[in-house]
Coordinates of N, CA and C in Angstrom, one line a residue:
M47 N -19.1 -16.4 15.0 CA -18.6 -15.2 15.3 C -18.1 -14.5 14.0
I48 N -18.5 -13.2 13.7 CA -17.9 -12.5 12.6 C -16.6 -11.8 13.0
L49 N -15.5 -12.1 12.3 CA -14.3 -11.3 12.7 C -14.2 -10.4 11.3
T50 N -14.0 -9.0 11.9 CA -13.6 -8.0 10.9 C -12.1 -7.4 11.1
V51 N -11.6 -7.2 10.0 CA -10.1 -6.8 10.1 C -9.9 -5.3 9.3
T52 N -9.5 -4.3 10.1 CA -9.4 -3.0 9.6 C -8.1 -2.4 9.8
L53 N -7.3 -2.3 8.7 CA -5.9 -2.0 8.8 C -5.8 -0.5 8.7
N54 N -6.8 0.3 8.3 CA -6.7 1.6 8.4 C -7.8 2.6 9.1
P55 N -8.0 2.1 10.3 CA -9.2 2.8 11.1 C -9.1 4.3 11.3
C56 N -10.1 5.0 11.6 CA -9.9 6.4 11.8 C -10.9 6.9 12.8
I57 N -10.5 8.2 13.2 CA -11.5 8.8 14.0 C -12.4 9.6 12.9
D58 N -13.7 9.2 12.9 CA -14.7 9.8 11.8 C -15.4 10.9 12.5
K59 N -15.1 12.1 12.3 CA -15.5 13.4 12.8 C -16.3 14.2 11.8
T60 N -17.5 14.4 12.4 CA -18.5 15.2 11.5 C -18.7 16.6 12.1
V61 N -18.4 17.6 11.4 CA -18.6 19.0 11.8 C -19.8 19.6 11.4
F62 N -20.6 20.0 12.1 CA -22.1 20.6 11.6 C -21.9 22.1 11.5
V63 N -22.1 22.7 10.4 CA -22.0 24.2 10.2 C -23.3 24.6 9.5
D64 N -23.8 25.8 9.6 CA -24.9 26.2 9.0 C -24.8 26.4 7.3
S65 N -23.6 27.2 7.0 CA -23.2 27.3 5.7 C -21.7 27.3 5.6
V66 N -21.1 27.1 4.3 CA -19.8 26.9 4.1 C -19.3 28.3 3.3
K67 N -18.4 29.1 3.7 CA -18.0 30.0 2.9 C -16.4 30.1 2.9
R68 N -16.0 29.8 1.7 CA -14.4 29.5 1.5 C -13.8 30.8 2.0
G69 N -12.7 30.4 2.7 CA -11.9 31.5 3.3 C -12.2 32.3 4.4
S70 N -13.3 31.8 5.0 CA -13.9 32.5 6.3 C -13.8 31.4 7.5
I71 N -14.0 32.0 8.4 CA -14.0 31.3 9.7 C -15.4 30.5 10.0
L72 N -15.4 29.2 10.0 CA -16.7 28.6 10.2 C -16.8 28.1 11.8
R73 N -17.9 28.4 12.4 CA -18.2 28.1 13.6 C -19.1 27.0 13.7
A74 N -18.7 25.9 14.4 CA -19.4 24.7 14.3 C -20.6 24.6 15.2
R75 N -21.8 24.3 14.9 CA -22.9 24.1 15.9 C -22.7 22.8 16.8
A76 N -22.0 21.9 16.3 CA -21.9 20.7 16.8 C -20.9 19.9 16.2
V77 N -20.1 18.8 16.8 CA -19.2 18.0 16.4 C -19.6 16.6 17.0
K78 N -19.3 15.6 16.0 CA -19.7 14.2 16.4 C -18.4 13.3 16.1
E79 N -18.0 12.4 17.0 CA -16.9 11.6 16.7 C -17.3 10.2 16.9
I80 N -16.9 9.3 15.9 CA -17.2 7.9 16.2 C -15.9 7.1 15.7
A81 N -15.6 6.0 15.8 CA -14.5 5.1 15.4 C -15.1 4.7 14.1
G82 N -14.2 5.0 13.1 CA -14.5 4.7 11.7 C -13.5 3.8 10.9
G83 N -13.6 3.7 9.6 CA -13.1 2.9 8.7 C -13.9 1.6 8.3
K84 N -14.0 1.0 7.2 CA -15.0 0.2 6.7 C -15.3 -1.0 7.6
G85 N -14.1 -1.8 8.1 CA -14.4 -2.8 8.9 C -15.0 -2.5 10.4
T86 N -14.5 -1.3 10.8 CA -15.0 -0.9 12.1 C -16.5 -0.6 11.9
N87 N -16.9 -0.2 10.9 CA -18.3 0.2 10.6 C -19.1 -1.0 10.4
V88 N -18.6 -2.0 9.8 CA -19.2 -3.4 9.8 C -19.3 -3.9 11.1
A89 N -18.4 -3.8 11.9 CA -18.4 -4.6 13.2 C -19.5 -3.7 14.1
R90 N -19.7 -2.5 14.0 CA -20.6 -1.7 14.5 C -22.0 -2.2 14.4
V91 N -22.3 -2.6 13.0 CA -23.7 -2.9 12.5 C -23.8 -4.3 13.0
V92 N -22.8 -5.1 12.9 CA -23.1 -6.7 13.5 C -23.5 -6.6 14.8
K93 N -22.7 -5.8 15.7 CA -23.0 -5.6 17.1 C -24.4 -5.1 17.4
N94 N -24.9 -4.1 16.5 CA -26.1 -3.5 16.9 C -27.2 -4.5 16.6
L95 N -27.0 -5.3 15.6 CA -27.9 -6.5 15.2 C -27.8 -7.6 16.2
G96 N -27.1 -7.5 17.2 CA -27.1 -8.6 18.2 C -26.2 -9.8 17.8
R97 N -25.3 -9.7 16.9 CA -24.6 -11.0 16.4 C -23.2 -10.8 17.1
P98 N -22.6 -12.1 17.3 CA -21.2 -11.9 17.9 C -20.3 -11.5 17.0
V99 N -19.5 -10.5 17.5 CA -18.3 -9.9 16.5 C -16.8 -9.6 17.1
V100 N -15.9 -9.7 16.6 CA -14.9 -9.1 17.1 C -14.0 -8.5 15.9
A101 N -13.6 -7.0 16.3 CA -13.0 -6.2 15.5 C -11.2 -6.2 15.7
L102 N -10.6 -6.7 14.7 CA -9.2 -6.6 14.7 C -8.6 -5.2 14.0
E103 N -8.2 -4.5 14.9 CA -7.9 -3.0 14.6 C -6.3 -2.7 14.4
L104 N -5.8 -2.3 13.4 CA -4.4 -1.8 13.4 C -4.3 -0.3 13.7
V105 N -3.8 0.1 14.8 CA -3.7 1.5 15.2 C -2.4 2.0 15.6
A106 N -2.4 3.3 15.7 CA -1.1 3.9 16.0 C -1.2 5.2 16.7
G107 N -0.4 5.4 17.8 CA -0.1 6.7 18.4 C -1.6 7.1 19.2
H108 N -1.6 8.7 19.5 CA -2.6 9.1 20.3 C -4.0 9.0 19.6
Y109 N -4.1 9.1 18.3 CA -5.4 8.9 17.6 C -5.8 7.5 17.6
G110 N -5.0 6.5 17.6 CA -5.3 5.0 17.8 C -6.0 4.9 19.1
R111 N -5.4 5.4 20.2 CA -6.1 5.5 21.4 C -7.3 5.8 21.4
R112 N -7.5 7.0 20.8 CA -8.9 7.6 20.8 C -9.8 6.8 19.9
I113 N -9.5 6.0 18.9 CA -10.2 5.1 18.2 C -10.8 4.1 19.0
L114 N -10.0 3.4 19.8 CA -10.3 2.2 20.7 C -11.1 2.9 21.9
E115 N -10.8 4.2 22.4 CA -11.9 4.6 23.3 C -13.2 4.8 22.8
L116 N -13.4 5.2 21.5 CA -14.7 5.3 20.9 C -15.5 4.0 20.6
M117 N -14.6 2.9 20.3 CA -15.2 1.9 20.0 C -15.8 1.3 21.4
E118 N -14.9 1.4 22.6 CA -15.5 1.0 23.9 C -16.8 1.8 24.2
M119 N -16.9 3.0 23.9 CA -18.1 3.7 24.0 C -19.4 3.2 23.4
D120 N -19.2 2.6 22.1 CA -20.1 2.0 21.3 C -20.2 0.4 21.6
G121 N -19.6 -0.1 22.7 CA -19.6 -1.5 23.0 C -19.1 -2.4 21.8
I122 N -18.4 -2.1 21.0 CA -17.7 -2.9 19.9 C -16.5 -3.7 20.4
P123 N -16.5 -5.1 20.6 CA -15.5 -5.8 21.0 C -14.3 -5.8 19.9
Y124 N -13.1 -5.5 20.5 CA -12.0 -5.4 19.6 C -10.9 -6.1 20.0
R125 N -9.8 -6.2 19.1 CA -8.5 -6.8 19.5 C -7.6 -5.7 18.7
A126 N -6.7 -5.2 19.5 CA -5.7 -4.1 19.0 C -4.5 -4.6 18.6
V127 N -3.9 -4.3 17.4 CA -2.4 -4.4 17.2 C -1.9 -3.0 17.0
W128 N -0.7 -2.7 17.6 CA -0.3 -1.4 17.7 C 0.9 -1.4 16.8
M129 N 0.9 -0.3 15.9 CA 2.1 0.0 15.2 C 3.1 0.9 15.9
E130 N 3.9 0.1 16.4 CA 5.0 0.7 17.3 C 6.4 0.9 16.4
G131 N 7.2 1.9 17.0 CA 8.3 2.3 16.3 C 8.1 3.1 15.1
I132 N 7.0 3.7 14.8 CA 6.9 4.3 13.6 C 6.6 5.9 14.1
S133 N 6.8 6.9 13.0 CA 6.4 8.3 13.2 C 5.1 8.5 12.6
G134 N 4.2 8.8 13.4 CA 2.9 9.0 12.8 C 1.7 8.4 13.7
A135 N 0.5 8.7 13.5 CA -0.6 8.1 14.3 C -1.7 7.7 13.2
S136 N -2.8 7.0 13.9 CA -3.9 6.7 13.1 C -4.6 8.0 12.6
R137 N -5.3 8.0 11.5 CA -5.8 9.0 10.8 C -7.2 9.5 11.3
T138 N -7.4 10.8 11.0 CA -9.0 11.3 11.2 C -9.5 11.6 9.7
V139 N -10.8 11.4 9.7 CA -11.5 11.7 8.5 C -12.5 12.9 8.9
T140 N -12.3 13.9 8.3 CA -13.3 15.1 8.9 C -14.4 15.3 7.7
T141 N -15.6 15.3 8.3 CA -16.6 15.6 7.2 C -17.2 17.0 7.7
V142 N -17.3 17.8 6.8 CA -18.0 19.1 7.1 C -19.6 19.1 6.5
L143 N -20.4 19.1 7.3 CA -21.8 19.0 6.9 C -22.3 20.4 6.9
E144 N -22.8 20.9 5.6 CA -23.5 22.1 5.5 C -25.0 22.1 5.7
E145 N -25.6 22.3 6.9 CA -26.9 22.0 7.1 C -27.8 22.8 6.3
S146 N -27.7 23.8 5.7 CA -28.5 24.6 5.1 C -28.8 24.0 3.6
T147 N -28.0 23.2 3.1 CA -28.1 22.5 2.0 C -28.0 21.0 1.9
G148 N -27.3 20.5 3.0 CA -27.4 19.1 3.3 C -26.0 18.6 2.6
V149 N -25.2 19.5 1.9 CA -24.0 19.0 1.4 C -22.9 18.6 2.1
Q150 N -22.1 17.6 1.9 CA -21.1 17.1 2.9 C -19.8 17.1 2.1
T151 N -18.7 17.5 2.7 CA -17.4 17.6 2.3 C -16.5 16.7 3.3
A152 N -15.9 15.8 2.5 CA -15.0 15.0 3.6 C -13.5 15.4 3.2
Y153 N -12.7 15.3 4.3 CA -11.2 15.6 4.2 C -10.6 14.4 4.8
V154 N -10.0 13.5 4.0 CA -9.5 12.3 4.3 C -8.1 12.2 4.4
E155 N -7.5 12.1 5.8 CA -6.1 12.1 5.9 C -5.5 10.8 5.5
P156 N -4.1 10.8 5.1 CA -3.5 9.5 5.1 C -3.2 8.7 6.2
G157 N -3.1 7.5 6.0 CA -2.7 6.5 7.2 C -1.3 6.7 7.5
P158 N -0.9 6.2 8.7 CA 0.4 6.2 9.1 C 1.3 5.3 8.3
P159 N 2.7 5.8 8.2 CA 3.5 4.9 7.3 C 4.2 3.9 8.2
A160 N 4.3 2.7 7.7 CA 5.0 1.6 8.5 C 6.5 1.6 8.3
G161 N 6.9 2.2 7.1 CA 8.4 2.2 6.9 C 9.1 0.9 7.1
A162 N 10.2 1.1 7.8 CA 11.1 -0.1 7.9 C 10.4 -1.0 9.0
M163 N 9.3 -0.8 9.6 CA 8.7 -1.4 10.6 C 7.5 -2.5 9.9
A164 N 7.4 -2.4 8.7 CA 6.4 -3.1 7.9 C 6.2 -4.5 8.1
G165 N 7.5 -5.1 7.9 CA 7.5 -6.6 8.3 C 7.2 -7.0 9.6
E166 N 7.6 -6.3 10.6 CA 7.3 -6.8 12.1 C 5.8 -6.3 12.3
I167 N 5.3 -5.2 11.7 CA 3.8 -5.0 12.0 C 3.0 -6.1 11.2
S168 N 3.4 -6.5 10.1 CA 2.7 -7.6 9.5 C 2.6 -8.9 10.1
D169 N 3.8 -9.1 10.8 CA 3.8 -10.4 11.6 C 2.8 -10.3 12.8
K170 N 2.9 -9.2 13.4 CA 1.9 -9.1 14.4 C 0.5 -9.2 14.2
V171 N 0.1 -8.4 13.1 CA -1.2 -8.7 12.6 C -1.6 -10.0 12.3
K172 N -0.7 -10.8 11.7 CA -0.9 -12.1 11.3 C -1.1 -13.1 12.3
S173 N -0.4 -12.9 13.4 CA -0.3 -13.5 14.8 C -1.6 -13.4 15.5
E174 N -2.1 -12.3 15.5 CA -3.4 -12.0 16.2 C -4.5 -12.4 15.4
F175 N -4.5 -12.3 14.1 CA -5.6 -12.8 13.2 C -5.7 -14.3 13.3
L176 N -4.5 -15.1 13.3 CA -4.5 -16.5 13.5 C -5.2 -16.9 14.9
S177 N -4.9 -16.2 16.0 CA -5.5 -16.5 17.3 C -7.0 -16.2 17.3
L178 N -7.6 -15.5 16.4 CA -9.0 -15.2 16.5 C -9.7 -16.2 15.4
L179 N -9.0 -16.8 14.5 CA -9.7 -17.6 13.5 C -10.6 -18.7 14.2
T180 N -10.1 -19.2 15.3 CA -10.9 -20.6 15.7 C -12.4 -20.2 16.1
G181 N -12.6 -19.2 16.4 CA -14.0 -18.9 16.7 C -14.8 -18.1 15.7
A182 N -14.1 -18.0 14.6 CA -14.8 -17.2 13.6 C -15.5 -18.1 12.4
R183 N -16.7 -17.7 11.9 CA -17.4 -18.2 10.7 C -17.4 -17.3 9.6
V184 N -17.2 -15.9 9.8 CA -17.1 -15.1 8.5 C -15.9 -14.2 9.0
V185 N -15.1 -13.9 8.0 CA -14.2 -12.9 8.0 C -14.3 -11.9 6.9
V186 N -14.4 -10.6 7.6 CA -14.6 -9.5 6.7 C -13.2 -8.5 6.6
L187 N -12.5 -8.7 5.5 CA -11.3 -7.6 5.4 C -11.7 -6.5 4.5
S188 N -11.8 -5.5 5.4 CA -12.4 -4.3 4.7 C -11.7 -3.0 4.9
G189 N -11.5 -2.3 3.8 CA -11.0 -1.0 3.8 C -9.6 -0.8 3.0
S190 N -9.0 0.2 3.1 CA -7.7 0.3 2.6 C -6.6 -0.1 3.6
A191 N -5.4 -0.1 2.9 CA -4.1 -0.3 4.0 C -3.6 1.3 4.3
P192 N -3.1 1.3 5.5 CA -2.5 2.6 5.9 C -1.4 3.2 5.0
C193 N -0.8 2.3 4.2 CA 0.4 2.8 3.5 C 0.8 1.5 2.5
P194 N 1.5 2.0 1.4 CA 1.8 1.1 0.4 C 2.4 -0.1 0.9
E195 N 3.4 0.0 1.9 CA 4.2 -1.0 2.5 C 3.2 -2.1 3.1
L196 N 2.0 -1.9 3.4 CA 1.0 -3.1 3.9 C -0.1 -3.3 3.0
D197 N 0.3 -3.0 1.7 CA -1.0 -3.3 0.7 C -1.2 -4.7 0.5
H198 N -0.1 -5.5 0.8 CA -0.2 -7.0 0.6 C -0.7 -7.7 1.7
L199 N -1.2 -6.9 2.9 CA -1.5 -7.8 4.2 C -2.9 -8.4 4.0
Y200 N -3.8 -7.8 3.4 CA -5.2 -8.4 3.2 C -5.0 -9.8 2.4
G201 N -4.3 -9.7 1.3 CA -4.0 -10.8 0.7 C -3.4 -12.1 1.5
E202 N -2.3 -11.8 2.3 CA -1.8 -12.6 3.1 C -2.7 -13.2 4.2
L203 N -3.5 -12.3 4.8 CA -4.6 -12.8 5.9 C -5.6 -13.6 5.1
G204 N -6.0 -13.5 3.9 CA -7.0 -14.3 3.2 C -6.3 -15.7 2.9
A205 N -5.0 -15.7 2.5 CA -4.4 -16.8 2.3 C -4.3 -17.7 3.5
L206 N -3.9 -17.1 4.7 CA -3.8 -17.6 6.0 C -5.1 -18.3 6.3
A207 N -6.2 -17.7 6.2 CA -7.6 -18.0 6.5 C -8.1 -19.3 5.6
R208 N -7.6 -19.2 4.3 CA -8.1 -20.3 3.3 C -7.2 -21.7 3.9
K209 N -6.0 -21.4 4.3 CA -5.0 -22.5 4.6 C -5.5 -23.2 5.9
H210 N -5.8 -22.4 7.0 CA -6.2 -22.9 8.2 C -7.5 -23.3 8.6
R211 N -8.5 -22.4 7.8 CA -9.8 -22.7 8.0 C -10.6 -22.6 6.6
P212 N -10.5 -23.6 5.8 CA -11.0 -23.5 4.4 C -12.6 -23.5 4.5
D213 N -13.3 -23.6 5.7 CA -14.7 -23.5 5.8 C -15.1 -22.2 5.8
L214 N -14.3 -21.2 6.2 CA -14.7 -19.9 6.5 C -15.2 -19.2 5.2
I215 N -16.2 -18.2 5.4 CA -16.8 -17.4 4.5 C -15.9 -16.1 4.4
L216 N -15.1 -15.7 3.4 CA -14.1 -14.7 3.3 C -14.8 -13.5 2.4
I217 N -14.9 -12.4 2.9 CA -15.4 -11.3 2.3 C -14.2 -10.2 2.1
L218 N -14.0 -9.7 1.0 CA -12.9 -8.7 0.8 C -13.5 -7.4 0.3
D219 N -13.3 -6.4 0.9 CA -13.8 -4.9 0.4 C -12.6 -3.9 0.6
S220 N -11.9 -3.9 -0.6 CA -10.8 -3.0 -0.6 C -10.8 -2.1 -2.0
R221 N -9.6 -1.6 -2.2 CA -9.5 -0.9 -3.5 C -7.9 -1.0 -3.9
G222 N -7.7 -0.6 -5.2 CA -6.4 -0.2 -5.5 C -5.6 -1.5 -5.4
R223 N -4.3 -1.3 -5.1 CA -3.3 -2.3 -5.0 C -3.6 -3.4 -4.0
A224 N -4.2 -3.0 -2.9 CA -4.7 -3.9 -1.8 C -5.7 -4.9 -2.4
L225 N -6.6 -4.4 -3.2 CA -7.6 -5.2 -3.8 C -7.0 -6.2 -4.8
K226 N -6.0 -5.8 -5.6 CA -5.4 -6.5 -6.6 C -4.6 -7.5 -6.0
L227 N -3.9 -7.2 -5.0 CA -3.0 -8.1 -4.3 C -3.7 -9.3 -3.6
G228 N -4.8 -8.8 -3.0 CA -5.8 -9.6 -2.3 C -6.2 -10.8 -3.2
L229 N -6.9 -10.4 -4.5 CA -7.5 -11.2 -5.4 C -6.4 -12.1 -6.0
E230 N -5.2 -11.7 -5.9 CA -4.1 -12.5 -6.4 C -3.6 -13.8 -5.5
S231 N -4.0 -13.5 -4.3 CA -3.6 -14.2 -3.1 C -4.5 -15.3 -2.7
F232 N -5.8 -15.0 -2.9 CA -7.0 -15.8 -2.5 C -8.3 -15.6 -3.1
T233 N -9.3 -16.5 -3.1 CA -10.5 -16.2 -3.7 C -11.5 -16.0 -2.7
P234 N -12.1 -14.9 -2.5 CA -13.0 -14.6 -1.6 C -14.4 -15.1 -1.9
Y235 N -15.3 -15.1 -1.1 CA -16.6 -15.7 -1.3 C -17.3 -14.5 -2.0
M236 N -17.1 -13.1 -1.5 CA -17.7 -12.0 -2.0 C -16.7 -10.7 -2.0
V237 N -16.9 -9.8 -2.9 CA -16.2 -8.6 -3.0 C -17.2 -7.4 -3.1
K238 N -16.7 -6.3 -2.8 CA -17.7 -5.2 -2.9 C -17.3 -3.7 -3.4
P239 N -16.6 -4.0 -4.5 CA -16.0 -2.7 -5.2 C -17.0 -1.9 -5.9
N240 N -16.7 -0.7 -6.0 CA -17.6 0.1 -6.8 C -17.2 0.2 -8.3
V241 N -17.9 0.9 -9.3 CA -17.5 0.7 -10.6 C -16.0 1.5 -10.7
A242 N -15.6 2.4 -10.3 CA -14.2 3.1 -10.3 C -13.3 2.1 -9.9
E243 N -13.6 1.4 -8.9 CA -12.4 0.3 -8.1 C -12.4 -0.8 -9.2
T244 N -13.5 -1.4 -9.7 CA -13.5 -2.4 -10.7 C -12.8 -2.0 -11.9
E245 N -13.0 -0.9 -12.6 CA -12.4 -0.3 -13.7 C -10.8 -0.2 -13.5
E246 N -10.3 0.2 -12.3 CA -8.9 0.4 -11.9 C -8.4 -1.0 -12.0
L247 N -9.2 -2.0 -11.2 CA -8.5 -3.2 -11.1 C -8.4 -4.0 -12.3
F248 N -9.2 -4.0 -13.3 CA -9.2 -4.8 -14.6 C -8.4 -3.7 -15.8
G249 N -8.4 -2.6 -15.7 CA -7.6 -1.8 -16.4 C -8.5 -1.4 -17.5
S250 N -9.8 -1.5 -17.6 CA -10.7 -1.3 -18.7 C -12.0 -0.8 -18.2
R251 N -12.6 -0.1 -19.0 CA -14.1 0.4 -18.9 C -15.2 -0.8 -18.9
M252 N -15.8 -0.6 -17.7 CA -17.2 -1.6 -17.7 C -18.1 -1.2 -18.5
N253 N -18.7 -1.9 -19.4 CA -19.8 -1.4 -20.2 C -21.1 -1.6 -19.5
S254 N -21.0 -2.4 -18.6 CA -22.5 -2.6 -17.8 C -22.2 -3.3 -16.5
E255 N -23.1 -3.3 -15.6 CA -23.0 -3.9 -14.4 C -22.8 -5.5 -14.6
E256 N -23.4 -6.2 -15.6 CA -23.3 -7.3 -15.8 C -21.8 -7.9 -16.3
D257 N -21.2 -6.9 -16.9 CA -19.8 -7.0 -17.4 C -18.9 -7.1 -16.2
A258 N -19.2 -6.4 -15.3 CA -18.4 -6.5 -13.9 C -18.5 -7.6 -13.2
V259 N -19.9 -8.1 -13.2 CA -20.0 -9.3 -12.3 C -19.5 -10.4 -13.1
Y260 N -19.6 -10.4 -14.3 CA -18.9 -11.6 -15.1 C -17.4 -11.8 -14.9
R261 N -16.9 -10.6 -14.9 CA -15.3 -10.4 -14.6 C -15.0 -11.0 -13.1
Y262 N -15.7 -10.8 -12.3 CA -15.5 -11.3 -10.9 C -15.7 -12.7 -10.8
R263 N -16.9 -13.2 -11.5 CA -17.4 -14.6 -11.4 C -16.3 -15.5 -12.1
A264 N -15.6 -15.0 -13.1 CA -14.7 -15.6 -13.9 C -13.5 -16.0 -13.0
R265 N -13.3 -15.3 -11.8 CA -12.2 -15.5 -11.0 C -12.8 -16.6 -10.0
G266 N -13.9 -17.0 -9.8 CA -14.4 -17.9 -8.9 C -15.2 -17.2 -7.7
I267 N -15.3 -15.8 -7.7 CA -16.0 -15.1 -6.7 C -17.5 -15.2 -7.0
E268 N -18.2 -15.6 -5.9 CA -19.8 -15.9 -6.0 C -20.5 -14.7 -6.0
L269 N -20.2 -13.7 -5.1 CA -21.1 -12.6 -5.0 C -20.0 -11.1 -5.1

């Protein structure tokens, strides 16, 4: 089984319009919604390929309920952890697709703040994660954290997986502080950063793709 972990899932909404004119009222031809977030998208692909998968999703509020509804509509097996006791809800990412040109513009909302509940939320995620490890062969930790208070969580989950299941294949696909803390906590089999994320991580410009690959392999990362 492949276990995906998405700490900052979203309602991925696409609005189809003929053309975009700033400052005007845009009337959509159609609107499409799916459950989004990097790990959720990985789970969807794995499910569509006919392989066993479970998506661990951290959700909040009414938008969190909608994310799970959309996952059920797509037949994606999931386990939900709720961010309770916070003000806010899971996010929506709205993409406006201008059909006359094919240009897409994405409006990415922030994730919900954990605030004083960060410790309790982290413990709940780790408990659920450990309960799912037994049947997993691959773990994909993917996407951003919903707020800075939870940037540490991918690193802690990776370290737990290494401790309890050293045979697991661990994949980390994040950015910024969440990626940095993750790599400080455990060594994944594979990472999937882009050039900008790599330069931010190492604090220097990458002269070539080979330079970036060397930096990661020097940390023991194979791919």
